[in-house]
PDB file of C-alpha atoms in Angstrom:
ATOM      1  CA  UNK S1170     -65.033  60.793 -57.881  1.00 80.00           C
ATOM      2  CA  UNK S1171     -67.800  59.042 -59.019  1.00 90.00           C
ATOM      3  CA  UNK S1172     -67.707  56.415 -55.941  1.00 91.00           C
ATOM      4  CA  UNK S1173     -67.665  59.771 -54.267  1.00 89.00           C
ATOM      5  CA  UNK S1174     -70.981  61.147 -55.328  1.00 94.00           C
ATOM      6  CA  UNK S1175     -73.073  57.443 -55.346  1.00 93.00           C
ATOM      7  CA  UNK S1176     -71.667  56.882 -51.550  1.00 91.00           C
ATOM      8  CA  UNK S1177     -72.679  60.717 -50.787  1.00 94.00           C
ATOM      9  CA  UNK S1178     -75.679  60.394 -52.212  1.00 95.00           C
ATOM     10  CA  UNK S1179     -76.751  57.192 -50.705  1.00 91.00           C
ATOM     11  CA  UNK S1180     -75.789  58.227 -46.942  1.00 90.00           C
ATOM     12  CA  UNK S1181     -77.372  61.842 -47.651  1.00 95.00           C
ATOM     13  CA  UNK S1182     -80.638  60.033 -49.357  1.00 94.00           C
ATOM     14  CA  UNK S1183     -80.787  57.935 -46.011  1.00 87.00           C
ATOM     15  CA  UNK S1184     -80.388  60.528 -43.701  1.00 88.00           C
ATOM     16  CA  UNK S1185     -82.954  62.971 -45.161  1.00 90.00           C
ATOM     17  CA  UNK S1186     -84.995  59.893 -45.609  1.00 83.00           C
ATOM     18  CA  UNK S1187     -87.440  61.747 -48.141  1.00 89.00           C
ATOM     19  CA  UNK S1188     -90.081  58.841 -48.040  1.00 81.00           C
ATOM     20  CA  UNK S1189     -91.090  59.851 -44.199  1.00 78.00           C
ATOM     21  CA  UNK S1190     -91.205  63.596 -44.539  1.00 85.00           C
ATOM     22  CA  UNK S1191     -93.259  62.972 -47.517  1.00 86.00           C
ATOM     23  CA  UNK S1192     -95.782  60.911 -45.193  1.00 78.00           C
ATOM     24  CA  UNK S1193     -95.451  63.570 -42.538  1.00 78.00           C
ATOM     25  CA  UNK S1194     -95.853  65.983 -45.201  1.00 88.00           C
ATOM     26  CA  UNK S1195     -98.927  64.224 -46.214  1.00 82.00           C
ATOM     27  CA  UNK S1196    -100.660  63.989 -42.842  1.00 73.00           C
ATOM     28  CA  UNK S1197     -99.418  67.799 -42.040  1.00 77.00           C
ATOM     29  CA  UNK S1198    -100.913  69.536 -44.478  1.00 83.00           C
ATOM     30  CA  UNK S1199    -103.841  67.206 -45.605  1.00 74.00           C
ATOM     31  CA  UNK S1200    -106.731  70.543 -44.489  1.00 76.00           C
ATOM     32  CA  UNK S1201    -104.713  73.029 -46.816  1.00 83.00           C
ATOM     33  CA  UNK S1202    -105.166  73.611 -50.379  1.00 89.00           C
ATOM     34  CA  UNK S1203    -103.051  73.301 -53.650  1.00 89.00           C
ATOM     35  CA  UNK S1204    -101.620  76.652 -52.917  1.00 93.00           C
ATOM     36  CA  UNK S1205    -100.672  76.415 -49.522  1.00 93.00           C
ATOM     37  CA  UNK S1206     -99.191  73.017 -49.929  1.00 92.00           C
ATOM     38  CA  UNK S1207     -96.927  73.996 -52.611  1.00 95.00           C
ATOM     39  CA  UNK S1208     -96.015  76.730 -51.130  1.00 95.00           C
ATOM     40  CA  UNK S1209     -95.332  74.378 -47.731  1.00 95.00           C
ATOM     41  CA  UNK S1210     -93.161  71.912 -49.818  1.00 96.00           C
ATOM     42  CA  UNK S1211     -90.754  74.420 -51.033  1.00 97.00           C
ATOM     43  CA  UNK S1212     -90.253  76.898 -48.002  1.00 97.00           C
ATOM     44  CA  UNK S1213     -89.594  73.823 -46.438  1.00 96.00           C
ATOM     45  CA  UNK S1214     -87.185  72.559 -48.962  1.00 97.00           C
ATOM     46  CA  UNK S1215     -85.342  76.002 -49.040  1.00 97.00           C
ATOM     47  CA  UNK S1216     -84.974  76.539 -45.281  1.00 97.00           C
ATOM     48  CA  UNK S1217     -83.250  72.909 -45.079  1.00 97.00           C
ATOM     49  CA  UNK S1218     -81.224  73.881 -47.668  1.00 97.00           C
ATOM     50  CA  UNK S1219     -79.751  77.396 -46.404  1.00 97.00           C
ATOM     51  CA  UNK S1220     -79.100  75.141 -42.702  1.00 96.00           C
ATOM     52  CA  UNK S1221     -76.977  72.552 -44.575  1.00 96.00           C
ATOM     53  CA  UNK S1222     -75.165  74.886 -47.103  1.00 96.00           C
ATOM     54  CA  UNK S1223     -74.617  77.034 -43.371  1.00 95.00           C
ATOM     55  CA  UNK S1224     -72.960  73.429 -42.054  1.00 93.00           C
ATOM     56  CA  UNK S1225     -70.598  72.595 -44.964  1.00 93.00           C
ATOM     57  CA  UNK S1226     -69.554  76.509 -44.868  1.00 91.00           C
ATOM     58  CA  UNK S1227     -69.122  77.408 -40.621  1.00 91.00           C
ATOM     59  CA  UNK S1228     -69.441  73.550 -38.876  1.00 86.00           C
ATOM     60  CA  UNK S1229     -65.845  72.787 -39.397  1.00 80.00           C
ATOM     61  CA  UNK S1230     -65.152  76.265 -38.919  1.00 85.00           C
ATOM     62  CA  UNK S1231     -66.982  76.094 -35.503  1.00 84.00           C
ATOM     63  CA  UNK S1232     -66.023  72.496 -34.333  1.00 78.00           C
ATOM     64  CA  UNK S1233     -61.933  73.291 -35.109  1.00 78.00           C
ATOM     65  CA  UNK S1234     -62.476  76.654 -32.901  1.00 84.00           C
ATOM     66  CA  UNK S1235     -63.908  74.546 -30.295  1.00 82.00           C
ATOM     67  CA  UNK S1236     -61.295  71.715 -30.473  1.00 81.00           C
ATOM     68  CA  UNK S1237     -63.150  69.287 -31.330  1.00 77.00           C
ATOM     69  CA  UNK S1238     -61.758  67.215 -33.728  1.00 76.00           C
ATOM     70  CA  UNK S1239     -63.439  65.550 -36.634  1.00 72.00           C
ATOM     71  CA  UNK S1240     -62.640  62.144 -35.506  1.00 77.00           C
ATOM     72  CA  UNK S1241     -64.598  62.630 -32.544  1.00 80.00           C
ATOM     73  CA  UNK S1242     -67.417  63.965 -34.833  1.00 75.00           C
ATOM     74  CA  UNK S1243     -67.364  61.155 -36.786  1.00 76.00           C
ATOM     75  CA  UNK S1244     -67.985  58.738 -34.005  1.00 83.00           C
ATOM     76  CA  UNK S1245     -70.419  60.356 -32.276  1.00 81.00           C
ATOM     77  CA  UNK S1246     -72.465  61.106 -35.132  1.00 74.00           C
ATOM     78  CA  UNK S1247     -71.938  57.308 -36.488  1.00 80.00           C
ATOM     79  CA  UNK S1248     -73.447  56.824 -32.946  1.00 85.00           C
ATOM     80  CA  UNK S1249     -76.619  58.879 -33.533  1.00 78.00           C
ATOM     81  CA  UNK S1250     -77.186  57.833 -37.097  1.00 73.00           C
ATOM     82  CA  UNK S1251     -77.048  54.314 -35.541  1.00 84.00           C
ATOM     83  CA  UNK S1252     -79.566  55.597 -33.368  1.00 83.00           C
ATOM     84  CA  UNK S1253     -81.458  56.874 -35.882  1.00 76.00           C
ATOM     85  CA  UNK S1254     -81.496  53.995 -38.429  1.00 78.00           C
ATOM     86  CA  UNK S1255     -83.152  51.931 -35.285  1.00 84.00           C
ATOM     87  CA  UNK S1256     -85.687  54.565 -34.382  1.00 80.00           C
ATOM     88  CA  UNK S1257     -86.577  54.028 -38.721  1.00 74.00           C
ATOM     89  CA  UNK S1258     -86.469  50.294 -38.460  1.00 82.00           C
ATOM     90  CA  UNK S1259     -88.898  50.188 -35.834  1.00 82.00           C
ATOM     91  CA  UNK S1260     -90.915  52.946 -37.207  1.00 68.00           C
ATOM     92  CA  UNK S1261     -90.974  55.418 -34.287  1.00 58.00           C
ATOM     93  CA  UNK S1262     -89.887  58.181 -36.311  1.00 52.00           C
ATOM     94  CA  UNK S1263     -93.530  59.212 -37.265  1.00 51.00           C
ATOM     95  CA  UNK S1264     -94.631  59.417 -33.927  1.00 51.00           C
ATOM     96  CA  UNK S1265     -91.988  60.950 -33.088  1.00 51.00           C
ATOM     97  CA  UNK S1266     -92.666  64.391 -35.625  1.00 50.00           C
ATOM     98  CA  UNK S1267     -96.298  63.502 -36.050  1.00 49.00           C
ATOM     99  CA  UNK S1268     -97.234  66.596 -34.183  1.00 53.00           C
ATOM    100  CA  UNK S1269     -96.539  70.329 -35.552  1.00 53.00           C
ATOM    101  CA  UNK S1270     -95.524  73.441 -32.726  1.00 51.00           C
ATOM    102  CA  UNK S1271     -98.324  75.511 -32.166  1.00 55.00           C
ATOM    103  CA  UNK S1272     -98.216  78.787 -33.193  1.00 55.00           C
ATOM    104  CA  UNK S1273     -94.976  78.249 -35.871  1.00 66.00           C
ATOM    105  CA  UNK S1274     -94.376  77.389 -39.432  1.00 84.00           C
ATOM    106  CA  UNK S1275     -95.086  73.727 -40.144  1.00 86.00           C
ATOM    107  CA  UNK S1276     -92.565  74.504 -43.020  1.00 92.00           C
ATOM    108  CA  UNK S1277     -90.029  75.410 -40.236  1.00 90.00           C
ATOM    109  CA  UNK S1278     -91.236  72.367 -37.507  1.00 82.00           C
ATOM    110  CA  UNK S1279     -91.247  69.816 -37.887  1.00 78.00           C
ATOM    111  CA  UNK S1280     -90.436  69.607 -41.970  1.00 86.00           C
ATOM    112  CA  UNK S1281     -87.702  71.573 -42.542  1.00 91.00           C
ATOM    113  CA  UNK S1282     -86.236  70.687 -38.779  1.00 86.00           C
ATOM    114  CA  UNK S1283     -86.083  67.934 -37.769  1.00 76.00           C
ATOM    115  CA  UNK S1284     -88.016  65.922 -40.238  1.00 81.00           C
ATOM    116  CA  UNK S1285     -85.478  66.975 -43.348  1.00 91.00           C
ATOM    117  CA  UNK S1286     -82.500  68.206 -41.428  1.00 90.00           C
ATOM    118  CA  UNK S1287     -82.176  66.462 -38.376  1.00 79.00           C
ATOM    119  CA  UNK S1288     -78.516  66.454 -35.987  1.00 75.00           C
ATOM    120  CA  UNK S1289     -77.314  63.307 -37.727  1.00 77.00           C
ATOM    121  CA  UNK S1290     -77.821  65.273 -41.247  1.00 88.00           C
ATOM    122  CA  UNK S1291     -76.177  68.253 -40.285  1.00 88.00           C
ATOM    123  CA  UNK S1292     -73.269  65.759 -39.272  1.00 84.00           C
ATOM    124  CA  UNK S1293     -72.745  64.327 -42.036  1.00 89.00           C
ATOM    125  CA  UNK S1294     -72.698  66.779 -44.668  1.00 93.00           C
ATOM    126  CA  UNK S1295     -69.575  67.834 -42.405  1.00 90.00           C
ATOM    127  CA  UNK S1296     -68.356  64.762 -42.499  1.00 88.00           C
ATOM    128  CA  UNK S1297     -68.606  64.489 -45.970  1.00 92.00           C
ATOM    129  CA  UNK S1298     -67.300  68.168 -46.277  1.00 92.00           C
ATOM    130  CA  UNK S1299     -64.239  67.682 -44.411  1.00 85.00           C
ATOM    131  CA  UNK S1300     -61.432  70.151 -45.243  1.00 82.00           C
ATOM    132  CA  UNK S1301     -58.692  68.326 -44.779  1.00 78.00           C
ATOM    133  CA  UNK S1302     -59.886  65.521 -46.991  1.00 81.00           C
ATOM    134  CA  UNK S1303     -61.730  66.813 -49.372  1.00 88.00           C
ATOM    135  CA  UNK S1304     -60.671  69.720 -51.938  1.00 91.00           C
ATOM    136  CA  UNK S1305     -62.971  72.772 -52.912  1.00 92.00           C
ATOM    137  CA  UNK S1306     -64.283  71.207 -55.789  1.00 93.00           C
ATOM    138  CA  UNK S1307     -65.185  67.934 -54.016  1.00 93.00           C
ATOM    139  CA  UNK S1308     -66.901  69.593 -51.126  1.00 94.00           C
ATOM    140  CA  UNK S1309     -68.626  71.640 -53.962  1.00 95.00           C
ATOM    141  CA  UNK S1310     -69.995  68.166 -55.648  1.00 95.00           C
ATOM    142  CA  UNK S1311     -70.955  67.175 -52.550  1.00 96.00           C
ATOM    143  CA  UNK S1312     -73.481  70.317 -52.048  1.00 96.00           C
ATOM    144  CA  UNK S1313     -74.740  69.880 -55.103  1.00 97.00           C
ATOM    145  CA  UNK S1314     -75.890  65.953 -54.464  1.00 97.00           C
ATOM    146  CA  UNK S1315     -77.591  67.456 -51.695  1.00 97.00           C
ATOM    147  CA  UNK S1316     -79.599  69.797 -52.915  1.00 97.00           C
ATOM    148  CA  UNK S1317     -80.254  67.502 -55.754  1.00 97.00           C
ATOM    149  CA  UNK S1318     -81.821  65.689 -53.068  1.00 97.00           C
ATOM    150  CA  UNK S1319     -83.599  68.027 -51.750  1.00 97.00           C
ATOM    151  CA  UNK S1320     -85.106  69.406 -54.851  1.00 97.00           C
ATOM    152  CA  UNK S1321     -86.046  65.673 -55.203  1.00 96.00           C
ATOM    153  CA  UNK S1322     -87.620  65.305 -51.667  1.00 96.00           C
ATOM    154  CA  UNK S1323     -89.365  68.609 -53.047  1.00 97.00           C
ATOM    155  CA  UNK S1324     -90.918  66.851 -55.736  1.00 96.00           C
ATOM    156  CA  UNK S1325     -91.946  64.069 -53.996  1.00 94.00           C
ATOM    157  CA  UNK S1326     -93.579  66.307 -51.025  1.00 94.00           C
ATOM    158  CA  UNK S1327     -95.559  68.063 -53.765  1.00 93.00           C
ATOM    159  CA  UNK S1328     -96.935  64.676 -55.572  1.00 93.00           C
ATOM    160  CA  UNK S1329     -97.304  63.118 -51.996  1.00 87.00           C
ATOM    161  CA  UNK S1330    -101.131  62.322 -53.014  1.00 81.00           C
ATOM    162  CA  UNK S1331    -100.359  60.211 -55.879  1.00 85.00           C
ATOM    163  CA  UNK S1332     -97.448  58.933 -54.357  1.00 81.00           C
ATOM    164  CA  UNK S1333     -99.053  57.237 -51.271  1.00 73.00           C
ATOM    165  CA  UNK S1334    -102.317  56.306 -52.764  1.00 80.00           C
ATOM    166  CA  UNK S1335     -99.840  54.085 -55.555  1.00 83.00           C
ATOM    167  CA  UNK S1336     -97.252  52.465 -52.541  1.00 78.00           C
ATOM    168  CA  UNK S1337     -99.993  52.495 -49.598  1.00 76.00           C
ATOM    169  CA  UNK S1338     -99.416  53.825 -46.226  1.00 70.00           C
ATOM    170  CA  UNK S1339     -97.527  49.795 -45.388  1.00 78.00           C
ATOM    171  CA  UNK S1340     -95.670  50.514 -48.624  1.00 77.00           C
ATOM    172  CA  UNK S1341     -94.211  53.762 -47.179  1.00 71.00           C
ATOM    173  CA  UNK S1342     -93.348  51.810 -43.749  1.00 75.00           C
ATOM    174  CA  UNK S1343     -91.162  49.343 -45.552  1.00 81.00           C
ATOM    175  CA  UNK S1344     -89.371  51.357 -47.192  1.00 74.00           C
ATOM    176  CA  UNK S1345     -88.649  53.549 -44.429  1.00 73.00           C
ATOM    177  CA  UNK S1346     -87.176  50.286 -42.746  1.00 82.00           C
ATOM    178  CA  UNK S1347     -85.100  49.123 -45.530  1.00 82.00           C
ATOM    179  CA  UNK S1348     -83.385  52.421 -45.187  1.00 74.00           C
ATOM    180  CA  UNK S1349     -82.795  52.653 -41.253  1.00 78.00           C
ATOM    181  CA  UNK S1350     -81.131  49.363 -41.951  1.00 84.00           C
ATOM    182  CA  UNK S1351     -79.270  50.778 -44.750  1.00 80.00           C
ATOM    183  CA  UNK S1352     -78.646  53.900 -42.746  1.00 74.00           C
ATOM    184  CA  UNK S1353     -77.241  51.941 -39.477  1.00 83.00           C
ATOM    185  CA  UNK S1354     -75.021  49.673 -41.420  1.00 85.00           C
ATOM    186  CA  UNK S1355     -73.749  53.244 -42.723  1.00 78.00           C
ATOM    187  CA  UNK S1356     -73.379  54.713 -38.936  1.00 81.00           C
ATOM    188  CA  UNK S1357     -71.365  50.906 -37.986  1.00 87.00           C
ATOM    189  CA  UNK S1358     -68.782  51.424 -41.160  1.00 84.00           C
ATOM    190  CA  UNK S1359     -68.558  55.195 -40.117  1.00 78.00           C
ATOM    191  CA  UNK S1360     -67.365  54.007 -36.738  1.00 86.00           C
ATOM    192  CA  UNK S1361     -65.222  51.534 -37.887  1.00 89.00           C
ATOM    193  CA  UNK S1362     -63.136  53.546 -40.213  1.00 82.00           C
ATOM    194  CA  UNK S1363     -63.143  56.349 -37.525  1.00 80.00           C
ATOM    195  CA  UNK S1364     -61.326  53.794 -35.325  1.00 86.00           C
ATOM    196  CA  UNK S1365     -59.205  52.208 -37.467  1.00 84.00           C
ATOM    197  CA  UNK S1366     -58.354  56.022 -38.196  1.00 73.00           C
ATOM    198  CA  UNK S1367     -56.962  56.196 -34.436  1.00 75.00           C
ATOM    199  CA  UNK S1368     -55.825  53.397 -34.029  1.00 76.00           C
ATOM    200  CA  UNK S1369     -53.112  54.073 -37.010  1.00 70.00           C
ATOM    201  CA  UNK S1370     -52.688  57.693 -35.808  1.00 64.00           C
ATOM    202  CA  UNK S1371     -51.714  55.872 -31.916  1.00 64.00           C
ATOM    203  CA  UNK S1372     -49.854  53.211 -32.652  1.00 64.00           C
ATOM    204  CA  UNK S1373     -45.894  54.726 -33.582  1.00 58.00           C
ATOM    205  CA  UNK S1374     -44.427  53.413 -37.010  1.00 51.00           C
ATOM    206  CA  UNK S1375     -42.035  51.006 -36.871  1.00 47.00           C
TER     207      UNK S1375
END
């Protein structure tokens, strides 16, 4: 159980990636005060928390009433989050949700979605919830690492100031990179196991 929780929490750390939405965080609301930022950091926080508590409870729910089977989840989301880790190594990701929607929530876009809780999270906390591996309790540890997490990319958000003045703006770039390396080794071993998974499931027993 507890390999459970430190892999969980590493591949749910990498996907939220807390270090850029604090930067984004930073440039977004850099005109508002105290107040508003505060206020910012935790609507934020709480709307990507109600999306992946509504994965773990309905995605498996939705994807089995589909027919889509979690194999084929698991590949293409080790796909994306392979994706993903390269868009982070070569530091497009900023660019990417640098800009907020006019006329909406910067809590709502682009923090919450798709800065926090992008696709390849919402895959993964399914994967990691996966009924017919997991029991109650696990899936319940599980949630609980991630909103640990968030209530940690919370934190940060909120002392985003300090934060960035102490590692520099290059300081939050390499770190960013160490983890989309971390994060697309992840997505390779996801892929890996999801094919050795079919493979044993095709080949007949002797």
């Amino acid at each position: 159980m507890i390999n459970k929780i430190i892999y969980d929490a590493i591949v749910i750390w990498v996907t939220i990636e807390p270090i850029g939405s604090v930067a984004l965080f930073a440039a977004l609301t850099a005109g508002l005060s105290s107040k508003e930022r505060r206020r910012t950091a935790i609507m934020a926080t709480v709307y990507s928390a109600i999306i992946l508590l509504c994965a773990i409870v309905v995605g498996q729910i939705i994807l089995t009433a589909m027919g889509i089977r979690l194999v084929s989840l698991q590949i293409a989301g080790g796909i994306i989050l392979f994706l993903f880790g390269l868009q982070m190594v070569f530091g497009r990701m900023a660019a990417t949700f640098s800009q907020p929607e006019a006329g909406h929530d910067i809590a709502v876009f682009p923090l919450a979605i798709p800065s926090i809780v992008g696709p390849e999270t919402i895959m993964v906390v399914i994967l990691l919830t996966d009924n017919h591996l997991h029991s109650i309790a696990a899936q319940a540890i599980t949630a609980a690492v991630m909103l640990c997490i968030l209530a940690v990319t919370c934190v940060l958000m909120l002392l985003s100031e300090h934060l960035l003045r102490i590692i520099g703006t290059n300081g939050a770039a390499i770190l960013e990179r160490i983890m989309g390396i971390i994060l697309a080794a992840l997505s390779v071993n996801l892929i890996i196991d999801a094919l050795a998974g079919v493979a044993q499931w095709a080949i007949p027993k002797a």
